[in-house]
Short mmCIF file of C-alpha atoms in Angstrom, two decimals:
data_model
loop_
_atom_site.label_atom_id
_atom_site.label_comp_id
_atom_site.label_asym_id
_atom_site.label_seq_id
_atom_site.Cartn_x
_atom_site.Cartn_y
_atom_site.Cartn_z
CA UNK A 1449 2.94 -42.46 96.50
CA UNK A 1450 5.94 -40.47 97.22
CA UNK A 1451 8.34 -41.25 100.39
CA UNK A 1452 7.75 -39.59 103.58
CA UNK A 1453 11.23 -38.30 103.86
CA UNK A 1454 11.70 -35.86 107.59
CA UNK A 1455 15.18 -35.49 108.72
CA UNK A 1456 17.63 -37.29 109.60
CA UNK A 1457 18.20 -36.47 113.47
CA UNK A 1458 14.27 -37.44 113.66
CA UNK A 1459 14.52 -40.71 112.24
CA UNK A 1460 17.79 -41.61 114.89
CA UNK A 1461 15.71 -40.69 117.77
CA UNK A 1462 12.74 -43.46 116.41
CA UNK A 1463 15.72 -45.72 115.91
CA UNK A 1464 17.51 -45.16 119.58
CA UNK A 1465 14.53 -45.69 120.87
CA UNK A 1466 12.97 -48.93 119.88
CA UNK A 1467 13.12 -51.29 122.60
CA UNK A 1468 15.38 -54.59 123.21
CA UNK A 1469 17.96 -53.77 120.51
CA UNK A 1470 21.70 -55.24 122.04
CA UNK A 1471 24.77 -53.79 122.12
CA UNK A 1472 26.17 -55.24 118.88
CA UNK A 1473 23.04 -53.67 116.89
CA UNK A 1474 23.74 -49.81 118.96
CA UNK A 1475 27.02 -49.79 117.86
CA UNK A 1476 26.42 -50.81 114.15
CA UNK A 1477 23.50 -47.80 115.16
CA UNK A 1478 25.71 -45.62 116.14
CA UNK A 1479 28.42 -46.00 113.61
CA UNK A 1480 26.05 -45.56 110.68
CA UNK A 1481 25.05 -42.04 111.77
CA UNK A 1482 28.43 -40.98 112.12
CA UNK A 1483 28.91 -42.25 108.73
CA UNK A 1484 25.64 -40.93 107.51
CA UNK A 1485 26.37 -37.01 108.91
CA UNK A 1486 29.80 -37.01 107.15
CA UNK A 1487 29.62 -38.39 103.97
CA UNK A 1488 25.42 -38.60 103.62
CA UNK A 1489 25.84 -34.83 104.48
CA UNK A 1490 22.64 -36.03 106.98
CA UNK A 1491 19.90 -36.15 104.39
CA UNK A 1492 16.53 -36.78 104.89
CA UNK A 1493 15.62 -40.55 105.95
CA UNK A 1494 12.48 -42.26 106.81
CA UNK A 1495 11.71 -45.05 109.55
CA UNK A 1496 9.63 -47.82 108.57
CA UNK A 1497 8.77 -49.81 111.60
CA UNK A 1498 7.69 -54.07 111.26
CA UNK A 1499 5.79 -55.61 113.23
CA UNK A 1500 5.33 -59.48 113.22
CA UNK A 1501 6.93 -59.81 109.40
CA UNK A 1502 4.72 -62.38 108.11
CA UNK A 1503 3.23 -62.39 104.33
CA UNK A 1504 3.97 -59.07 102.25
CA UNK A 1505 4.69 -56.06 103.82
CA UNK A 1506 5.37 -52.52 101.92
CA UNK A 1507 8.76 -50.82 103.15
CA UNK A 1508 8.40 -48.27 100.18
CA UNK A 1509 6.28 -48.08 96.74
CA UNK A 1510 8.39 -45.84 95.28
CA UNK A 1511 11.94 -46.07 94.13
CA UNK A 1512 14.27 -45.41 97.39
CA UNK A 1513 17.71 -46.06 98.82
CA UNK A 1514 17.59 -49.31 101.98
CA UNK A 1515 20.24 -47.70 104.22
CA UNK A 1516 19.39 -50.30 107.46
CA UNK A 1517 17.43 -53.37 108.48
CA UNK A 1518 17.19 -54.13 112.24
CA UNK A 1519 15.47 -57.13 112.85
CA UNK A 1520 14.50 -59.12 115.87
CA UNK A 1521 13.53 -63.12 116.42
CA UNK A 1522 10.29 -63.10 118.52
CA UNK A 1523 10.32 -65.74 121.48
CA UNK A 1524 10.04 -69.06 119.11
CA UNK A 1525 11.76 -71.54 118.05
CA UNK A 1526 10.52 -71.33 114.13
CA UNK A 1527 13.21 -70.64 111.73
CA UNK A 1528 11.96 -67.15 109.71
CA UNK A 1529 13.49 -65.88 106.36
CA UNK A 1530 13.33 -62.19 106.01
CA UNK A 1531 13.60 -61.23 102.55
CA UNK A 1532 12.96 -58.26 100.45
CA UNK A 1533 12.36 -57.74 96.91
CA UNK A 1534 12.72 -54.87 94.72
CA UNK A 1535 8.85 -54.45 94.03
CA UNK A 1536 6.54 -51.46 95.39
CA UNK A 1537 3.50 -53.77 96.02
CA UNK A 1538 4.44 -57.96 96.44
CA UNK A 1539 7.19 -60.64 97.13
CA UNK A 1540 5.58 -63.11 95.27
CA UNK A 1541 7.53 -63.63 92.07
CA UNK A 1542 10.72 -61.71 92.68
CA UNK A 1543 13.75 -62.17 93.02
CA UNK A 1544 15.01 -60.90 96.79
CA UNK A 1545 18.03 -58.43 96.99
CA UNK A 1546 18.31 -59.45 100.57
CA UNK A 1547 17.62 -62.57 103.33
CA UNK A 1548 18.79 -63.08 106.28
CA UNK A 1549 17.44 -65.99 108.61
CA UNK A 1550 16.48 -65.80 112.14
CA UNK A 1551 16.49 -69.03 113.77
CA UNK A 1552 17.14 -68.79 117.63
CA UNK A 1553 14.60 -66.99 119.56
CA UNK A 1554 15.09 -63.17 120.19
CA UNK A 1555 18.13 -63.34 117.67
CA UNK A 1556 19.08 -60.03 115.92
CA UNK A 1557 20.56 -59.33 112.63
CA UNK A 1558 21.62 -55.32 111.98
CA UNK A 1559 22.33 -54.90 108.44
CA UNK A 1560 23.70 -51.16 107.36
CA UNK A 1561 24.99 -50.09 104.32
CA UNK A 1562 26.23 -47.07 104.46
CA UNK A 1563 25.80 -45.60 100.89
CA UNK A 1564 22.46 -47.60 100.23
CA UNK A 1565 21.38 -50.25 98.22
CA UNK A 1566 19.31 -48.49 95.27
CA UNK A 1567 15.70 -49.96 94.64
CA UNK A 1568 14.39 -49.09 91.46
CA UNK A 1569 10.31 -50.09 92.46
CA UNK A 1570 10.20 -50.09 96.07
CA UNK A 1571 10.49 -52.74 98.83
CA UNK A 1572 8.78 -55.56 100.19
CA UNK A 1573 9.28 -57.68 103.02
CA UNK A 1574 8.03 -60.97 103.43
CA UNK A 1575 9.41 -63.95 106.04
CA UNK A 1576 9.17 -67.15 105.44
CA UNK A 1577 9.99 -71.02 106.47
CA UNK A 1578 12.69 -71.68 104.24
CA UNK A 1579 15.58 -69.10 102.42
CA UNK A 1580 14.01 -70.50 99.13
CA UNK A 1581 10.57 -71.59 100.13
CA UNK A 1582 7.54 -69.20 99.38
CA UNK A 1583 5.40 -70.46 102.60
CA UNK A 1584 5.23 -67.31 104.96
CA UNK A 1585 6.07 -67.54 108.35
CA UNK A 1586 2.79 -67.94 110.63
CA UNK A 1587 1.97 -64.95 113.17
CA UNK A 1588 4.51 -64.39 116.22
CA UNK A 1589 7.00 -67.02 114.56
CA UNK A 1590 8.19 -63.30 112.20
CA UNK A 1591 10.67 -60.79 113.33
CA UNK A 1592 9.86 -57.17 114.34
CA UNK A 1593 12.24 -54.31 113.47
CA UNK A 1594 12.57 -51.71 111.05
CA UNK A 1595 14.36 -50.14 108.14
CA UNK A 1596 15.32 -46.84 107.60
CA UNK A 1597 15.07 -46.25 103.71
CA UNK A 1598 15.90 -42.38 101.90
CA UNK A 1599 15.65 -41.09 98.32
CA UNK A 1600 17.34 -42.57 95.48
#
C-alpha cells in the first residue's frame, strides 16, 4: 500500500492541534517546520496518530522517511519502551532504529530529525516493559502521540 502523502501545511495543523503537548515539544514543533519549508522545500508529509502504543502498530508499510515522533506517558506509573523497527508489518524479530522510554506519568519525548531517517520496509511501533525485553506494555500503561513520516 502506498503512503497517504497530502501537504505539508495540512499535516502541521493535525500536529498543532493535538491536545496536551508542552512547551518544550511546540517549540521543537515549531522549529521543524521552519526547517522543513526551507530546506524540505515543504513536501508532502503524512500524520500518523497512536493511540495507547501497546503490541505492534503500523506507522507505514511502505518504504518512507520518519521526520517526528511525539509521544506522551499516559497517567501511570509503568515504565513503557517505544520502539520502532524498520519492518512494514511486525516488531517481533527486528532490530529497532529507535527507543525512547517513558517512565514518569504524562512524560513527553519530541524526537525530530529534520532530514529524516530513511526506512527501507516501513515502520512499526511497539512499547514495551523493558528497552530490551519483548513483553508489550499492557493497555493505558502505552504512550499516545504521533509521527509524521514522508516519501523516501
Amino acid at each position: 500500500m502506498a503512503l497517504s502523502l497530502e501537504n505539508a501545511l495540512a499535516v502541521k495543523q493535525q500536529a498543532s492541534s493535538w491536545a496536551g503537548v508542552g512547551p518544550g515539544p511546540q517549540m521543537q514543533l515549531k522549529a521543524f517546520w521552519m526547517y522543513h519549508a526551507q530546506h524540505n522545500k515543504n513536501k508532502d508529509l503524512d500524520f500518523i496518530g497512536l493511540a495507547d502504543l501497546t503490541g505492534d502498530t503500523v506507522v507505514a508499510d511502505a518504504a518512507c522517511q520518519l521526520y517526528v515522533v511525539y509521544l506522551k506517558k499516559q497517567a501511570t506509573a509503568t515504565d513503557a519502551f517505544a520502539k520502532f523497527v524498520d519492518h512494514a508489518t511486525t516488531a517481533a524479530g527486528s532490530t529497532f532504529f529507535l527507543c525512547a522510554e517513558l517512565a514518569e506519568s504524562s512524560e513527553e519525548v519530541m524526537l525530530v530529525f529534520p532530514n529524516g531517517i530513511p526506512q527501507a520496509s516501513g515502520i512499526t511501533a511497539v512499547s514495551s516493559t523493558t528497552d530490551t525485553g519483548t513483553t508489550d506494555t499492557t493497555s493505558r500503561d502505552g504512550p499516545n502521540g504521533y509521527c509524521i513520516i514522508g516519501a523516501p
